[in-house]
Amino acid sequence: MFDIAIIGAGPGGYTAADEAARRGKSVVLFERNLLGGTCLNRGCVPTKALLRSSKAYVEAINGNEYGIASSGVQLDFSAMHARKTKIVTSLRDGLTKLMKKDKVKLVEGEAQIVSANDASCTIVCGNMEYEARETVIATGSVPKSIPIPGIELPGVLTSDDILEGEGKDLSSLIIIGGGVIGVECAEIYTALGRQVTILEAMERILPPFDKEIAQRINMHLKKSNVKIETAARVAEITQQDDILCVRYCNKKGDEQQICARGVLIATGRTAETTGLFANNIHAKLERGALVCDDDGRSSLPHVWAIGDVRAGTTQLAHVAMAQARNVIRVICHEEQLMNEQLIPSCVYTSPEVASIGITEAEAKERGLLIRTAKVVTGSNAKCLIEGGDSGYLKLIAAKDNGRILGAQLVCPRATDLIGELTVAIAQDMTAAQLAAVIHPHPTVNELIAEAALQLI
Ligand code: NAD
């Protein structure tokens, strides 16, 4: 009998395994594919590696902007993928070592819960049975499909396919969905000189982000030659020789057709619970995701869920890791550590995007009295040194006591800067407290100090 069984070894699963093992628990960790899950193998890490390579390519071509005359710059997509694979493999090797050091029993294969009662759970994997007092489900999510004719055609890809190296020879790509995956893939492909079109169903790309951020990234992508159609209703994909055509209705209601060598479906991800439970087990699900209480308890005794598979969870690796730390603490009768309410969001375009807390529009909707400060990148030495498209940092504070409530950033290193602002909000800091801290010069972080100063 194991103390804790964990199904799925993505960021949620391996973090839970490490936290549990460090508390002296015996742990069995099931994984049907690769250690590291979507984030490491088909998500966050490989995308950012490819984005880095495409940025290096753009910088090499535009070397004259930095005083470097370059010619004959060649793109080697296979070498880009090889670099990405090397990074992923090195991180995966590190995880393998960590699990070994933690004495976690790693079982390769598809796990199924066959019984769950007040004392334990029985899990079958291959032809073996495992029993555990507590079971944590961390099976993540899979790309969501859309119910249109032609979705099954060869050349219609998901982000999994793209990150595994499919589609590298495509000279043109239509991306259905202008969310985070759509935008980041558009950035990679357009940087490499491919023709990219985004078809987004909503009124703007990156719908959950602040409108001004979406407009900035819209402008940036258009400047990089990406065509963007918002409020587009996609109807059908057809094949004409070796070309795929997408029929859709545009904003005005006119029927349109565009064609490209490939189509990427980036319309979100859906919780993965397929085959997870034997027929006699009935966990409460909401659109395939496990319904849990605030501690992560599912409707089954001693069965918990973390990450993308838990209903209502923001599907981000850092949220899965936070939930993993909390669930293991609850199982071990400890206080929760992580604040799950405050979630930073990042998009790895150039310039990068990051957001935390409330936006100005949300504050208005909620009737909150606020003060805002906006600092543009053109006034910051490090941003100008870094080069690239212009951006800004916006800070939102409560009008009465100056407490920081939110921040939106479009600037170099925004995805790193957001950490400082997340700490400020989590610690109820005021603009005056933030402004009182010496920020090194020249750094992009000075944007934060500058905005905070404007608020006092
Ligand atoms: P998403 O929910 O961010 O975006 C999906 C987009 O597709 C939305 O804008 C939606 O309006 C649009 N859409 C849905 N149906 C459509 C249709 N029929 N036609 C046109 N557009 C349609 O999902 P995603 O971009 O696929 O990413 C999946 C998950 O992975 C998200 O939760 C995301 O946060 C996460 N992710 C995060 C990062 C990051 O943090 N940088 C990067 C990649 C993915």
Short mmCIF file of N, CA, C and O in Angstrom, two decimals, residues 13 18 32 43 63 78 115 129 132-133 179 200 211 216 277 319 335 456:
data_model
loop_
_atom_site.label_atom_id
_atom_site.label_comp_id
_atom_site.label_asym_id
_atom_site.label_seq_id
_atom_site.Cartn_x
_atom_site.Cartn_y
_atom_site.Cartn_z
N GLY A 13 1.73 16.92 -11.25
CA GLY A 13 2.05 15.59 -10.74
C GLY A 13 3.44 15.47 -10.16
O GLY A 13 3.61 14.96 -9.04
N ASP A 18 7.13 15.25 -5.45
CA ASP A 18 8.30 15.76 -4.71
C ASP A 18 7.89 16.25 -3.32
O ASP A 18 8.54 15.93 -2.32
N ARG A 32 1.71 7.92 -18.64
CA ARG A 32 1.56 7.10 -19.85
C ARG A 32 2.48 7.56 -20.98
O ARG A 32 2.70 6.87 -21.95
N GLY A 43 4.46 21.84 -24.60
CA GLY A 43 3.79 23.09 -24.22
C GLY A 43 4.77 24.21 -23.94
O GLY A 43 5.57 24.60 -24.80
N GLY A 63 20.22 42.82 -37.91
CA GLY A 63 21.44 43.16 -37.17
C GLY A 63 21.81 44.63 -37.28
O GLY A 63 22.35 45.22 -36.34
N SER A 78 15.32 22.52 -38.53
CA SER A 78 15.66 21.26 -37.84
C SER A 78 16.61 21.53 -36.68
O SER A 78 16.48 20.94 -35.60
N SER A 115 -11.24 1.09 -8.03
CA SER A 115 -12.10 1.15 -6.86
C SER A 115 -11.65 2.31 -5.98
O SER A 115 -10.46 2.63 -5.92
N GLU A 129 -1.71 -4.17 -10.13
CA GLU A 129 -2.64 -3.40 -9.28
C GLU A 129 -1.85 -2.68 -8.20
O GLU A 129 -0.91 -3.24 -7.64
N ALA A 132 -3.42 2.73 -2.80
CA ALA A 132 -2.90 3.93 -2.14
C ALA A 132 -3.97 4.50 -1.22
O ALA A 132 -5.15 4.43 -1.51
N ARG A 133 -3.48 5.09 -0.12
CA ARG A 133 -4.42 5.71 0.84
C ARG A 133 -5.04 6.96 0.23
O ARG A 133 -6.20 7.24 0.43
N GLY A 179 -5.91 32.85 -29.09
CA GLY A 179 -5.56 32.88 -27.66
C GLY A 179 -4.04 32.82 -27.53
O GLY A 179 -3.31 33.17 -28.46
N GLU A 200 -9.98 34.45 -35.29
CA GLU A 200 -10.42 34.44 -33.89
C GLU A 200 -11.92 34.71 -33.83
O GLU A 200 -12.42 35.62 -34.47
N LYS A 211 -7.92 45.08 -22.91
CA LYS A 211 -8.15 45.46 -24.31
C LYS A 211 -6.92 46.14 -24.93
O LYS A 211 -6.56 45.86 -26.07
N ARG A 216 -2.26 46.20 -28.63
CA ARG A 216 -0.80 46.30 -28.86
C ARG A 216 -0.28 45.07 -29.59
O ARG A 216 0.51 45.16 -30.52
N PHE A 277 -11.42 6.37 -15.10
CA PHE A 277 -12.20 5.63 -14.11
C PHE A 277 -12.83 4.40 -14.74
O PHE A 277 -13.33 4.46 -15.86
N VAL A 319 -0.18 27.26 -11.97
CA VAL A 319 -1.37 27.03 -11.12
C VAL A 319 -1.39 25.57 -10.68
O VAL A 319 -1.64 25.25 -9.51
N GLU A 335 -1.08 23.49 6.97
CA GLU A 335 -1.71 24.69 6.39
C GLU A 335 -1.35 24.79 4.91
O GLU A 335 -0.22 24.43 4.53
N ILE A 456 2.17 58.32 -5.97
CA ILE A 456 2.20 58.84 -4.56
C ILE A 456 2.22 60.37 -4.55
O ILE A 456 2.46 61.00 -5.54
#
